[in-house]
Each structure stands twice: as structure tokens, then as C-alpha cells.
Amino acid sequence: MSSRAVPGGQPSVSVVVITYNDAAHVADAVRSALAQGEAVSEVIVVDDHSSDDTPAALAAFDGESRVRVIRRETNSGGCGTPRNDGIAAATGSHVLFLDSDDLLVPGAAEGLLAAAREHGADVTAGVCVRRELPGGRETVWAPAIYDREQGAELPGTVLDGIAGHPEMLHDTLSVNKLYRRSFLTAHGLTFPDGAFHYEDFVFTAGVYAAAPRIAVTGIPVYIWHVRRRAATLSISLRRASIANWEHRVAAHAGVVEVFRKAGLDALATAARTKFVDYDLPMYLRELPQRSAEYRAQWWTVTRAHLAEFDPAALAAARPAARWAAAALLHAPEPFGVPRLVELAAPRPRLIPPYATGSGGEPVFAAAPGDVPLDDLAGLPPEELPVAVDGRVTIGSAVRLSITVHELYGRLAALGPVAATLTLTERSGAAPALTVRAPLLPGDDCWEATPSVPLDDLVPSGRLSAWAVEVRVEYADGSSTTAEVRAHAAQNARRRVVVKRGRPFLVQAGASPRRALVLRTADGVEGVRRVLGGRIRRLMARR
């Protein structure tokens, strides 16, 4: 890899912190920026005209020479304008963005700056971790790009633009990157002003369109706090409002326009494919939680947006996402929503019944018309959208009755022989459990009845939630991994089992997208906490 010197004098980082009515967290954010050490020459805090105690919280830094506070006289209504104010005020050679309810990882600025100098990078990207609060569960943002444990190959590489790596379009964040300030200025790169949500999408598209030299690193940079119980939800969590989807669609349209204006038609097409593969399934999965009115409006907005897509963008999408988009475009009003939700699962699945068209070909549904499931016959075993149902019987062990459904003859040709179940505790505090059982043929299906010891499912002193996946193994050694669906008759069932004089609580239920979930609690205290929470919820409804 070649390198070039960073223009200007001694490199330094200006951290731009934006805040609005966040007195409870802004000081922690500023402290995380100051803790970066000498690499950070200044922390510019832009207060978007807060009406709470944010100014008082920031007053604690009055004696800190590296902190400058800019208080806007009016609220901008979004995140773009205050970030632009920060860029305009910055004096460092590089800029790093931070939201007031998040944190920078210790050493992030120094590590990014060193990589930028080594590779002469205009943009240096690192790892952002989403931390669910209050539980603390952490996941890597854009794992296919940044998570080496999941096979990411880009960390450690330098890209001269992303034309050869359109997968970078899945990283729409602005906060996990260090920017050479002269690069931003030379290309006039700013965020959309005012009440424009998902402003990161358009800004990042502008950055990519300018063909920067990007150093992709594995440096931990940013802790993105996901506070689902906050009194005021972040924009990305306000998905119960149709306005949220409208804002997201508008931002995506802005992304496409940025690439088109830059003459980057291939990236514009790739951005639309990313929308079909990522954005569309994310919101489809949540439709069962929404009202009929929301679903009708969502359907209209989505169809209008998809209707503008070129055929190449749809053709390049993953099969399940492409089928879902075709179904949406086919009907002017919502139809087949439960089947669409299943197709949008992280591991897509086609659920019975399996309709066929006039020529016997697989179709999404028989009504209101045939939507072909093109390429289904050619999918390799690992990509088949297999549907697997599970029912739970709770006793001294937890028995799962597994049904693997036939899929237009594909499974019969492969010959299912065994099912290996993996139960994963969602917090990561307990090791995953694996159990294997033979699959026996049934009526257009295959069945297995593996059991899991109760003691293994109930870690001492903990409340736990277990997700269930199954690997369907075939006679030729190939396999399909699928999320286990809760059987239609599997309602939320809770049972207390007394074993060796100690109570164990086990509950089997379904997530909103009908994934099977097992929840467990150990001992008198665990049972009391679960039942106490139920009583509080019941009282709150009165």
C-alpha cells in the first residue's frame, strides 16, 4: 500500500459534539473526547438551543481550554445544521463527530490519526459498536465490513474510492470516521440542514462520491448507545411513526441523487440494491406491530419509491428481498403481509402454503396474482428459505418438536437426515447450547424431537432469553441454517418446574416475527422478579 503525507502542519483532531436537551449524558460524551489525549486539540460542543439543563452541564467545562461551546440561538430541528456549525468552527487538521448520548472509545482519535498519516487517507474508518441499554448487549455496526469474527475482509485495506467496493454503501454512519478537514472543505461536503432526518445517509454518500482515499481499519472508535426505554427516542428508534419511514425514503432518494449528479450511475444502482436488501426488510419485519393505517401508508410510500428503481437494482438484490419487492410492486394495497414478514427475517423463510402459477412454477401467493419466485430452483442448499416450526414441551427437560417443511421438492431431492439445534443466550452471558437429533419423514415435512437439559438453560441467578436456530443436514453433506419459528399453536406458556427442591421458570413464546424464544429464570428470586414484572405491567394497564 502506498502512503502520502497529510497536508498542513502538525495533525490534530477537532471533535464536534452535537447536543440537544441531553443534560444527563453530554458531559460523559465530552469527557470521552477529552480522554483521547493530545491527539484531540479541541472539543467543539454545539448546543442546538437546549431548553433543559444542558447549558449547566456544559458549564462544568468552563475551565477546560480544549472545550468550546457554541450555543445556537434557535433549534435547527435536526442533526445536520449543528454538525455543519462544528465543521465551520473547527481548526484541527481532522474532524471526528460525536453525538452527546454516545461515547468515543479510549485511544480512538490517536489510532485513527496514526492510520490516516500512514496511508495518506482522506477518510479513516473504524469500528462502531451498538450497545443496548440497560442490558449492555453489544453488536458491531456493519459487521460484513468491520467484524473480522464474521468474515469481514476490508479492515487493514486502503480504498481509492468505493467504486470497486460497493459494500461500503452499507456503512452510512458519519461518526465512525475521521475526516481530513481540507478534504471536506475542498469538496464542499456538509450535512443537509434543518429538520432533515437520516442526514448521515446523504453526507456519507457525498463523501463516497468524492472518491476519497479511505483507510478501513479495525480500530474500535465509537460506542452507539441504543436506549429503547428513553423518554425521547433517537431518530433511528422512532420507527413506529410513518414519518420515520418517509424520512428514511427521502434520505435514500437523496443518496441516489448524489451519485447520479456525480456521474456514478453504478453506485446509484448499488445504493438502490442496498435499500432492497437492508432497509426494506428491516421495516417489513416490524409491520405486525403496526396499525392497519400505518401498513396502508407504508405500502403506498414504499411502492412509489420502488417504482423508480431500475431493473438492474432489483435483479442484484438477494432473492428473498427481491421477491418481497416484487410482491410490493405487484399489488396497490397490502397483501400477504405475514409471508412478507417471514421473507424479511434475518434468515429468510417461505412459509406454507406453497402456491404455484398456471405453469406449475413457484409463486409468492396465488392472489391477487402470480409473483414468480425466480431463481428458487437454482439456489444452493445454504441459501434456501426453509421454514422450520418448533413447539416446546416443558418438564424436567425442555423438549422441542421440530418440523422442517418441504419447499417445492427441493428438500426431498437433498434428503434431510438430521437437525442440529443451537440455542444462543441473547446477552452472551451463557455459552451456546447445541443438540442434534435425526429427522424422520412426515407428510410433506421432516420431524425431530431433540431435548435440552433444564439445568443448561437456566444459568444460576440469571434471567435469560434464548434464540433458537437449526441446521438442517442433508444426505450429501450440505445443509441449510434456519431460525426456528414458533408453531402457530405455540402461545406464550410459562411453567415453574421444581427440581431438587429449587424452582425453575421456563417460558416459551414468539417474537413479533414469530421466532421461537425461550425465557428462563433460576431460583425463588428469579421467579419473583419475573412474576413481579408481570404484576407491574398488569397494574399499569388499569
Coordinates of C-alpha atoms in Angstrom, one line a residue:
M1 CA 0.0 0.0 0.0
S2 CA 1.3 3.5 -0.8
S3 CA 1.1 6.4 1.5
R4 CA 1.3 10.2 1.2
A5 CA 1.9 12.9 3.7
V6 CA -1.0 14.6 5.4
P7 CA -1.1 18.3 4.1
G8 CA -0.7 21.1 6.6
G9 CA 1.0 21.3 9.9
Q10 CA 1.0 19.0 12.9
P11 CA -2.0 16.8 12.6
S12 CA -4.7 17.2 15.2
V13 CA -8.3 16.3 15.7
S14 CA -11.3 18.5 16.3
V15 CA -14.1 16.5 17.9
V16 CA -17.5 18.0 17.1
V17 CA -20.1 17.1 19.7
I18 CA -23.7 17.9 19.0
T19 CA -26.4 18.0 21.7
Y20 CA -30.0 19.0 22.3
N21 CA -31.8 18.6 25.7
D22 CA -29.3 15.9 26.8
A23 CA -28.1 17.2 30.2
A24 CA -27.9 13.6 31.5
H25 CA -25.3 12.4 29.0
V26 CA -23.5 15.3 27.3
A27 CA -20.8 15.6 30.0
D28 CA -19.9 11.9 29.6
A29 CA -19.6 12.4 25.8
V30 CA -17.3 15.4 26.3
R31 CA -15.1 13.6 28.8
S32 CA -14.7 10.7 26.4
A33 CA -13.5 13.2 23.8
L34 CA -11.1 14.9 26.2
A35 CA -9.8 11.5 27.3
Q36 CA -8.4 10.9 23.8
G37 CA -5.4 12.8 24.9
E38 CA -3.0 15.0 22.8
A39 CA -4.4 13.8 19.5
V40 CA -7.5 15.9 20.2
S41 CA -6.7 19.6 20.0
E42 CA -10.3 20.8 20.6
V43 CA -13.7 19.6 21.5
I44 CA -16.4 21.8 19.9
V45 CA -19.8 21.3 21.5
V46 CA -22.7 22.7 19.5
D47 CA -25.8 23.1 21.7
D48 CA -28.8 23.2 19.4
H49 CA -30.7 25.6 21.7
S50 CA -31.5 23.2 24.5
S51 CA -34.3 24.1 26.9
D52 CA -33.2 21.7 29.7
D53 CA -30.1 21.8 32.0
T54 CA -27.6 21.1 29.1
P55 CA -26.0 24.5 29.4
A56 CA -25.4 23.9 33.1
A57 CA -23.9 20.5 32.4
L58 CA -21.5 22.1 29.9
A59 CA -20.6 24.9 32.3
A60 CA -18.6 22.2 34.2
F61 CA -16.0 22.5 31.4
D62 CA -15.6 26.3 31.6
G63 CA -12.0 25.9 32.8
E64 CA -11.1 23.4 30.1
S65 CA -9.0 25.1 27.4
R66 CA -9.8 22.5 24.8
V67 CA -13.6 22.8 25.1
R68 CA -15.5 25.4 23.1
V69 CA -19.3 25.6 23.4
I70 CA -21.4 27.1 20.6
R71 CA -25.0 27.7 21.6
R72 CA -27.4 28.1 18.7
E73 CA -30.0 30.8 19.1
T74 CA -32.7 28.7 17.5
N75 CA -33.2 24.9 17.3
S76 CA -32.4 23.5 13.9
G77 CA -34.8 20.6 14.1
G78 CA -32.1 18.1 13.1
C79 CA -28.5 16.9 13.5
G80 CA -27.1 18.3 10.2
T81 CA -27.0 22.0 11.0
P82 CA -25.2 21.8 14.3
R83 CA -22.6 19.4 12.8
N84 CA -22.1 21.9 10.0
D85 CA -21.6 24.6 12.6
G86 CA -19.0 22.5 14.2
I87 CA -17.2 21.8 10.9
A88 CA -17.1 25.6 10.2
A89 CA -15.6 26.3 13.7
A90 CA -13.0 23.5 13.6
T91 CA -9.3 24.3 13.4
G92 CA -7.8 20.9 13.6
S93 CA -6.4 19.1 10.5
H94 CA -9.0 16.4 11.0
V95 CA -12.6 16.2 12.2
L96 CA -14.4 13.5 14.3
F97 CA -18.1 13.6 15.1
L98 CA -19.8 12.6 18.4
D99 CA -23.4 12.6 19.5
S100 CA -24.0 13.7 23.1
D101 CA -25.6 10.4 24.2
D102 CA -22.7 8.3 22.9
L103 CA -19.0 7.8 23.7
L104 CA -15.7 7.6 21.9
V105 CA -13.6 4.6 22.7
P106 CA -10.3 5.4 24.5
G107 CA -7.5 5.7 22.0
A108 CA -9.8 6.1 19.0
A109 CA -8.6 9.5 17.9
E110 CA -4.9 8.6 18.2
G111 CA -5.4 5.3 16.4
L112 CA -7.4 6.8 13.5
L113 CA -5.0 9.7 13.2
A114 CA -2.0 7.4 13.0
A115 CA -3.7 5.3 10.3
A116 CA -4.6 8.5 8.4
R117 CA -1.0 9.7 8.5
E118 CA 0.4 6.3 7.5
H119 CA -1.8 5.9 4.5
G120 CA -2.4 9.5 3.5
A121 CA -6.1 8.9 3.9
D122 CA -8.8 11.5 3.4
V123 CA -11.2 9.3 5.4
T124 CA -10.2 6.8 8.1
A125 CA -13.0 4.4 9.1
G126 CA -13.1 2.3 12.3
V127 CA -15.4 0.1 14.3
C128 CA -18.7 1.3 15.8
V129 CA -20.4 -0.9 18.4
R130 CA -24.1 -0.7 19.2
R131 CA -24.6 -1.1 22.9
E132 CA -28.1 -1.9 24.0
L133 CA -29.1 -0.2 27.3
P134 CA -29.7 -1.1 30.0
G135 CA -28.7 -4.7 29.2
G136 CA -25.4 -3.9 27.7
R137 CA -25.5 -6.3 24.7
E138 CA -23.1 -5.2 22.0
T139 CA -23.0 -5.8 18.3
V140 CA -20.7 -4.4 15.6
W141 CA -22.2 -2.0 13.2
A142 CA -22.0 -3.1 9.5
P143 CA -20.4 -6.5 10.5
A144 CA -19.8 -7.6 7.0
I145 CA -17.4 -4.6 6.7
Y146 CA -15.9 -4.3 10.1
D147 CA -16.3 -7.5 12.1
R148 CA -13.4 -9.9 11.4
E149 CA -15.1 -12.6 13.5
Q150 CA -17.9 -12.6 10.9
G151 CA -15.5 -12.8 8.0
A152 CA -15.0 -9.1 7.2
E153 CA -12.0 -8.7 4.9
L154 CA -11.8 -4.9 4.5
P155 CA -10.1 -3.9 7.8
G156 CA -6.5 -3.2 7.0
T157 CA -7.1 -2.2 3.4
V158 CA -6.9 1.2 1.7
L159 CA -9.5 2.1 -0.9
D160 CA -9.2 4.8 -3.6
G161 CA -12.9 5.4 -3.8
I162 CA -15.6 2.8 -3.3
A163 CA -16.4 2.0 -6.9
G164 CA -14.8 -1.4 -6.5
H165 CA -16.3 -2.0 -3.1
P166 CA -20.0 -1.0 -3.2
E167 CA -20.5 -3.0 0.0
M168 CA -19.2 0.2 1.8
L169 CA -22.7 1.6 1.0
H170 CA -23.9 -0.4 4.0
D171 CA -21.8 1.9 6.2
T172 CA -23.9 5.0 6.3
L173 CA -22.6 6.4 9.6
S174 CA -20.6 9.6 9.8
V175 CA -19.5 9.1 13.4
N176 CA -17.1 6.1 13.0
K177 CA -14.8 8.0 10.6
L178 CA -12.0 10.6 10.8
Y179 CA -12.1 13.2 8.0
R180 CA -9.3 15.3 6.7
R181 CA -10.9 18.8 7.1
S182 CA -9.3 20.2 3.9
F183 CA -10.9 17.3 2.0
L184 CA -14.4 18.2 3.4
T185 CA -13.8 21.9 2.5
A186 CA -12.4 21.3 -0.9
H187 CA -15.5 19.2 -1.9
G188 CA -18.0 21.4 -0.1
L189 CA -19.1 18.4 2.0
T190 CA -21.7 19.3 4.6
F191 CA -24.8 17.7 6.1
P192 CA -28.3 18.5 5.0
D193 CA -29.6 21.5 7.0
G194 CA -32.7 21.8 9.1
A195 CA -35.2 19.1 10.0
F196 CA -33.7 16.5 7.7
H197 CA -33.5 13.1 9.3
Y198 CA -31.1 10.4 8.4
E199 CA -28.7 13.2 7.4
D200 CA -25.8 10.7 7.7
F201 CA -27.0 8.9 4.6
V202 CA -26.7 11.9 2.3
F203 CA -23.5 13.2 3.9
T204 CA -21.8 9.9 3.7
A205 CA -22.9 9.5 0.0
G206 CA -21.3 12.8 -0.7
V207 CA -18.1 11.7 0.9
Y208 CA -18.1 8.5 -1.1
A209 CA -19.0 10.3 -4.3
A210 CA -15.9 12.5 -3.9
A211 CA -13.7 9.3 -4.3
P212 CA -11.7 9.7 -1.1
R213 CA -8.7 7.6 -0.2
I214 CA -10.2 5.5 2.6
A215 CA -8.2 3.6 5.2
V216 CA -10.5 0.9 6.6
T217 CA -9.3 -0.2 10.0
G218 CA -10.3 -2.5 12.8
I219 CA -9.7 0.3 15.3
P220 CA -12.6 0.5 17.9
V221 CA -13.9 4.0 17.6
Y222 CA -17.4 4.6 18.7
I223 CA -20.0 3.4 21.3
W224 CA -23.5 3.9 19.9
H225 CA -25.9 3.8 22.9
V226 CA -29.3 2.3 22.0
R227 CA -31.7 3.5 24.7
R228 CA -35.1 1.8 23.8
R229 CA -36.6 2.9 27.1
A230 CA -35.6 6.6 26.8
A231 CA -38.3 9.2 27.3
T232 CA -37.4 10.6 23.9
L233 CA -36.2 8.0 21.4
S234 CA -33.4 8.7 19.0
I235 CA -34.5 9.1 15.3
S236 CA -33.4 5.6 14.3
L237 CA -35.7 4.1 17.0
R238 CA -38.8 6.1 16.1
R239 CA -39.9 3.5 13.6
A240 CA -43.5 3.3 14.9
S241 CA -44.2 6.6 13.1
I242 CA -44.8 6.5 9.4
A243 CA -42.9 9.8 9.2
N244 CA -39.8 7.9 10.2
W245 CA -40.1 5.7 7.1
E246 CA -40.9 8.7 4.9
H247 CA -37.7 10.5 6.2
R248 CA -35.6 7.4 5.5
V249 CA -37.0 7.0 2.0
A250 CA -36.4 10.7 1.3
A251 CA -32.8 10.3 2.6
H252 CA -32.2 7.3 0.4
A253 CA -33.6 9.2 -2.6
G254 CA -31.0 11.9 -1.7
V255 CA -28.3 9.3 -1.7
V256 CA -29.2 8.1 -5.2
E257 CA -29.3 11.7 -6.4
V258 CA -25.8 12.5 -5.0
F259 CA -24.3 9.6 -7.0
R260 CA -26.3 10.4 -10.2
K261 CA -25.1 14.1 -10.1
A262 CA -21.5 12.8 -9.7
G263 CA -22.0 10.6 -12.8
L264 CA -21.7 7.4 -10.7
D265 CA -24.6 5.5 -12.0
A266 CA -23.2 2.2 -10.9
L267 CA -23.1 3.4 -7.3
A268 CA -26.6 4.8 -7.6
T269 CA -27.9 1.4 -8.7
A270 CA -25.9 -0.3 -5.9
A271 CA -27.5 2.1 -3.4
R272 CA -30.9 1.0 -4.5
T273 CA -29.9 -2.6 -4.2
K274 CA -28.8 -1.9 -0.7
F275 CA -32.2 -0.4 0.1
V276 CA -33.9 -3.6 -1.1
D277 CA -31.5 -5.9 0.8
Y278 CA -31.3 -3.9 4.0
D279 CA -33.7 -1.0 4.6
L280 CA -36.8 -2.7 3.2
P281 CA -36.5 -6.0 5.3
M282 CA -35.8 -4.0 8.5
Y283 CA -39.2 -2.2 8.3
L284 CA -41.1 -5.2 6.9
R285 CA -40.2 -7.2 9.9
E286 CA -42.0 -4.7 12.1
L287 CA -45.2 -4.5 10.2
P288 CA -47.1 -6.9 12.5
Q289 CA -46.5 -4.4 15.3
R290 CA -48.1 -1.5 13.4
S291 CA -51.7 -0.4 12.8
A292 CA -53.7 -1.1 9.6
E293 CA -53.5 2.6 8.8
Y294 CA -49.7 2.6 9.2
R295 CA -49.4 -0.5 7.0
A296 CA -51.5 1.1 4.2
Q297 CA -49.5 4.3 4.3
W298 CA -46.2 2.4 4.4
W299 CA -47.2 0.2 1.5
T300 CA -48.0 3.3 -0.6
V301 CA -44.8 5.1 0.2
T302 CA -42.7 2.0 -0.4
R303 CA -44.3 1.1 -3.8
A304 CA -43.8 4.7 -5.0
H305 CA -40.1 4.6 -4.1
L306 CA -39.5 1.1 -5.5
A307 CA -41.3 2.0 -8.8
E308 CA -38.4 4.4 -9.5
F309 CA -35.8 1.6 -9.3
D310 CA -34.1 0.4 -12.4
P311 CA -34.4 -3.4 -13.1
A312 CA -30.7 -3.9 -12.5
A313 CA -31.0 -2.7 -8.9
L314 CA -33.8 -5.2 -8.2
A315 CA -32.1 -8.0 -10.1
A316 CA -28.9 -7.6 -8.0
A317 CA -30.8 -7.9 -4.7
R318 CA -30.8 -11.1 -2.6
P319 CA -33.6 -13.5 -3.8
A320 CA -35.9 -13.1 -0.7
A321 CA -35.6 -9.3 -0.7
R322 CA -36.2 -9.2 -4.5
W323 CA -39.3 -11.4 -4.1
A324 CA -40.6 -9.1 -1.4
A325 CA -40.0 -6.0 -3.5
A326 CA -41.8 -7.7 -6.5
A327 CA -44.8 -8.5 -4.3
L328 CA -45.0 -4.9 -3.1
L329 CA -44.8 -3.6 -6.7
H330 CA -47.5 -6.1 -7.8
A331 CA -50.3 -5.0 -5.5
P332 CA -51.6 -1.5 -4.8
E333 CA -52.8 -2.5 -1.4
P334 CA -51.2 -4.6 1.4
F335 CA -51.4 -8.3 0.8
G336 CA -49.5 -11.4 2.0
V337 CA -48.0 -9.4 4.9
P338 CA -47.3 -12.4 7.2
R339 CA -45.5 -14.1 4.3
L340 CA -43.5 -10.9 3.6
V341 CA -42.5 -10.6 7.2
E342 CA -41.2 -14.1 7.1
L343 CA -39.2 -13.4 3.9
A344 CA -37.7 -10.4 5.7
A345 CA -36.4 -12.4 8.6
P346 CA -32.6 -12.3 9.1
R347 CA -32.6 -15.8 7.8
P348 CA -35.4 -15.6 5.2
R349 CA -38.0 -18.3 5.0
L350 CA -41.0 -19.2 2.8
I351 CA -43.9 -20.5 4.9
P352 CA -46.7 -22.9 3.8
P353 CA -48.9 -23.0 1.8
Y354 CA -46.7 -23.1 -1.3
A355 CA -48.6 -21.7 -4.3
T356 CA -47.8 -22.4 -7.9
G357 CA -48.6 -20.5 -11.1
S358 CA -50.5 -21.6 -14.1
G359 CA -47.4 -23.5 -15.4
G360 CA -46.7 -25.1 -12.1
E361 CA -43.9 -22.6 -11.2
P362 CA -43.3 -21.4 -7.6
V363 CA -45.1 -18.1 -6.9
F364 CA -45.3 -15.9 -3.8
A365 CA -49.0 -16.2 -3.5
A366 CA -52.0 -17.3 -5.6
A367 CA -53.8 -14.0 -5.2
P368 CA -54.0 -11.2 -6.2
G369 CA -51.7 -12.6 -8.9
D370 CA -48.7 -14.7 -9.6
V371 CA -45.4 -13.2 -8.3
P372 CA -42.7 -15.6 -9.5
L373 CA -40.1 -16.9 -7.1
D374 CA -37.5 -16.6 -9.7
D375 CA -34.2 -18.5 -9.2
L376 CA -35.6 -20.6 -6.3
A377 CA -34.8 -23.8 -8.2
G378 CA -31.1 -22.7 -8.6
L379 CA -30.4 -21.6 -5.1
P380 CA -27.7 -23.6 -3.3
P381 CA -28.8 -25.5 -0.1
E382 CA -27.3 -22.9 2.2
E383 CA -29.4 -20.2 0.7
L384 CA -32.8 -22.0 0.6
P385 CA -35.6 -20.1 2.5
V386 CA -36.5 -23.2 4.5
A387 CA -39.3 -22.9 7.1
V388 CA -38.8 -24.8 10.4
D389 CA -41.5 -24.7 13.1
G390 CA -40.9 -25.5 16.7
R391 CA -43.2 -26.4 19.6
V392 CA -42.0 -26.7 23.2
T393 CA -42.9 -29.1 26.0
I394 CA -41.6 -28.1 29.4
G395 CA -40.7 -30.7 32.0
S396 CA -37.5 -31.9 33.7
A397 CA -36.0 -31.2 30.3
V398 CA -37.2 -28.9 27.6
R399 CA -38.3 -30.9 24.5
L400 CA -38.6 -29.2 21.1
S401 CA -40.8 -30.7 18.4
I402 CA -39.2 -29.6 15.2
T403 CA -41.0 -29.6 11.8
V404 CA -39.0 -28.9 8.6
H405 CA -41.3 -28.1 5.7
E406 CA -40.8 -29.3 2.2
L407 CA -40.1 -26.5 -0.3
Y408 CA -41.3 -27.2 -3.9
G409 CA -39.5 -30.5 -3.9
R410 CA -36.0 -29.0 -3.1
L411 CA -35.6 -30.8 0.2
A412 CA -36.8 -34.2 -0.9
A413 CA -34.1 -34.1 -3.6
L414 CA -31.5 -33.3 -1.0
G415 CA -32.7 -35.8 1.6
P416 CA -32.8 -34.3 5.1
V417 CA -31.2 -36.6 7.6
A418 CA -30.6 -34.7 10.9
A419 CA -31.3 -31.4 12.7
T420 CA -28.7 -29.7 14.8
L421 CA -30.2 -27.1 17.1
T422 CA -28.2 -24.2 18.5
L423 CA -29.7 -22.1 21.4
T424 CA -27.9 -18.8 21.9
E425 CA -28.4 -16.7 25.1
R426 CA -29.1 -13.2 23.8
S427 CA -26.9 -11.3 26.3
G428 CA -23.9 -13.5 25.5
A429 CA -23.5 -14.3 29.2
A430 CA -24.0 -18.0 28.8
P431 CA -22.4 -20.4 26.3
A432 CA -24.4 -21.5 23.3
L433 CA -26.1 -24.9 23.6
T434 CA -26.1 -27.5 20.8
V435 CA -28.2 -30.6 20.4
R436 CA -28.6 -33.0 17.4
A437 CA -31.4 -35.3 16.5
P438 CA -32.4 -37.4 13.5
L439 CA -35.0 -36.1 11.1
L440 CA -37.8 -38.5 10.2
P441 CA -40.1 -38.1 7.2
G442 CA -43.7 -36.9 7.7
D443 CA -46.4 -35.5 5.5
D444 CA -44.6 -33.1 3.2
C445 CA -42.2 -32.5 6.1
W446 CA -39.5 -33.9 8.3
E447 CA -39.6 -34.1 12.1
A448 CA -37.2 -34.3 15.0
T449 CA -37.7 -34.1 18.8
P450 CA -34.4 -33.0 20.5
S451 CA -34.3 -32.3 24.2
V452 CA -32.2 -29.8 26.2
P453 CA -31.5 -30.4 29.9
L454 CA -33.2 -27.8 32.1
D455 CA -30.1 -27.1 34.1
D456 CA -28.3 -26.0 30.9
L457 CA -31.0 -23.5 30.0
V458 CA -31.1 -21.7 33.4
P459 CA -27.8 -20.1 34.3
S460 CA -27.5 -19.7 38.1
G461 CA -29.1 -16.5 39.3
R462 CA -30.0 -15.1 35.9
L463 CA -32.9 -14.2 33.8
S464 CA -32.1 -15.4 30.3
A465 CA -33.6 -15.3 26.8
W466 CA -32.6 -17.9 24.2
A467 CA -32.9 -17.7 20.4
V468 CA -33.2 -21.0 18.5
E469 CA -31.6 -21.8 15.2
V470 CA -31.5 -25.2 13.4
R471 CA -29.1 -26.6 10.8
V472 CA -30.9 -29.0 8.6
E473 CA -28.4 -31.5 7.4
Y474 CA -28.7 -33.4 4.0
A475 CA -27.5 -36.7 2.8
D476 CA -24.8 -35.2 0.6
G477 CA -23.2 -33.3 3.5
S478 CA -24.8 -29.9 2.6
S479 CA -27.0 -28.0 5.0
T480 CA -29.4 -25.1 5.5
T481 CA -29.4 -23.0 8.6
A482 CA -32.8 -21.5 9.6
E483 CA -34.3 -19.6 12.5
V484 CA -36.9 -21.8 14.3
R485 CA -40.4 -20.3 14.0
A486 CA -42.9 -20.6 16.9
H487 CA -45.6 -23.0 15.8
A488 CA -49.0 -21.4 15.2
A489 CA -50.3 -23.2 18.3
Q490 CA -47.3 -22.1 20.4
N491 CA -48.7 -19.3 22.6
A492 CA -46.7 -17.8 25.5
R493 CA -46.6 -20.6 28.0
R494 CA -44.9 -20.3 31.4
R495 CA -44.2 -23.1 33.7
V496 CA -42.4 -23.4 37.1
V497 CA -40.6 -26.7 37.5
V498 CA -39.3 -27.7 40.9
K499 CA -36.1 -29.7 40.6
R500 CA -34.0 -30.9 43.6
G501 CA -36.1 -28.5 45.7
R502 CA -35.3 -25.4 43.6
P503 CA -37.8 -23.7 41.3
F504 CA -37.0 -23.1 37.7
L505 CA -39.2 -20.9 35.5
V506 CA -39.3 -21.6 31.7
Q507 CA -41.5 -19.7 29.2
A508 CA -41.8 -20.4 25.5
G509 CA -43.2 -17.7 23.2
A510 CA -42.9 -16.0 19.9
S511 CA -41.2 -12.7 18.9
P512 CA -43.2 -10.3 16.7
R513 CA -41.8 -12.0 13.6
R514 CA -42.8 -15.4 15.1
A515 CA -39.3 -16.5 16.0
L516 CA -39.3 -19.1 18.8
V517 CA -37.9 -17.6 22.1
L518 CA -37.2 -19.4 25.4
R519 CA -37.1 -17.3 28.6
T520 CA -35.8 -18.8 31.8
A521 CA -35.2 -17.8 35.4
D522 CA -33.5 -19.6 38.3
G523 CA -34.5 -19.8 41.9
V524 CA -37.0 -18.1 44.1
E525 CA -35.6 -14.6 43.4
G526 CA -35.6 -15.1 39.7
V527 CA -39.2 -16.3 39.7
R528 CA -40.2 -13.5 41.9
R529 CA -38.6 -10.9 39.6
V530 CA -40.4 -12.3 36.5
L531 CA -43.8 -12.6 38.2
G532 CA -43.3 -9.2 39.9
G533 CA -42.7 -7.6 36.5
R534 CA -45.9 -9.2 35.1
I535 CA -47.9 -7.8 38.0
R536 CA -46.5 -4.3 37.5
R537 CA -47.4 -4.5 33.8
L538 CA -50.9 -5.6 34.6
M539 CA -51.4 -2.8 37.2
A540 CA -50.1 -0.2 34.7
R541 CA -52.9 -1.1 32.3
R542 CA -55.6 -0.4 34.8

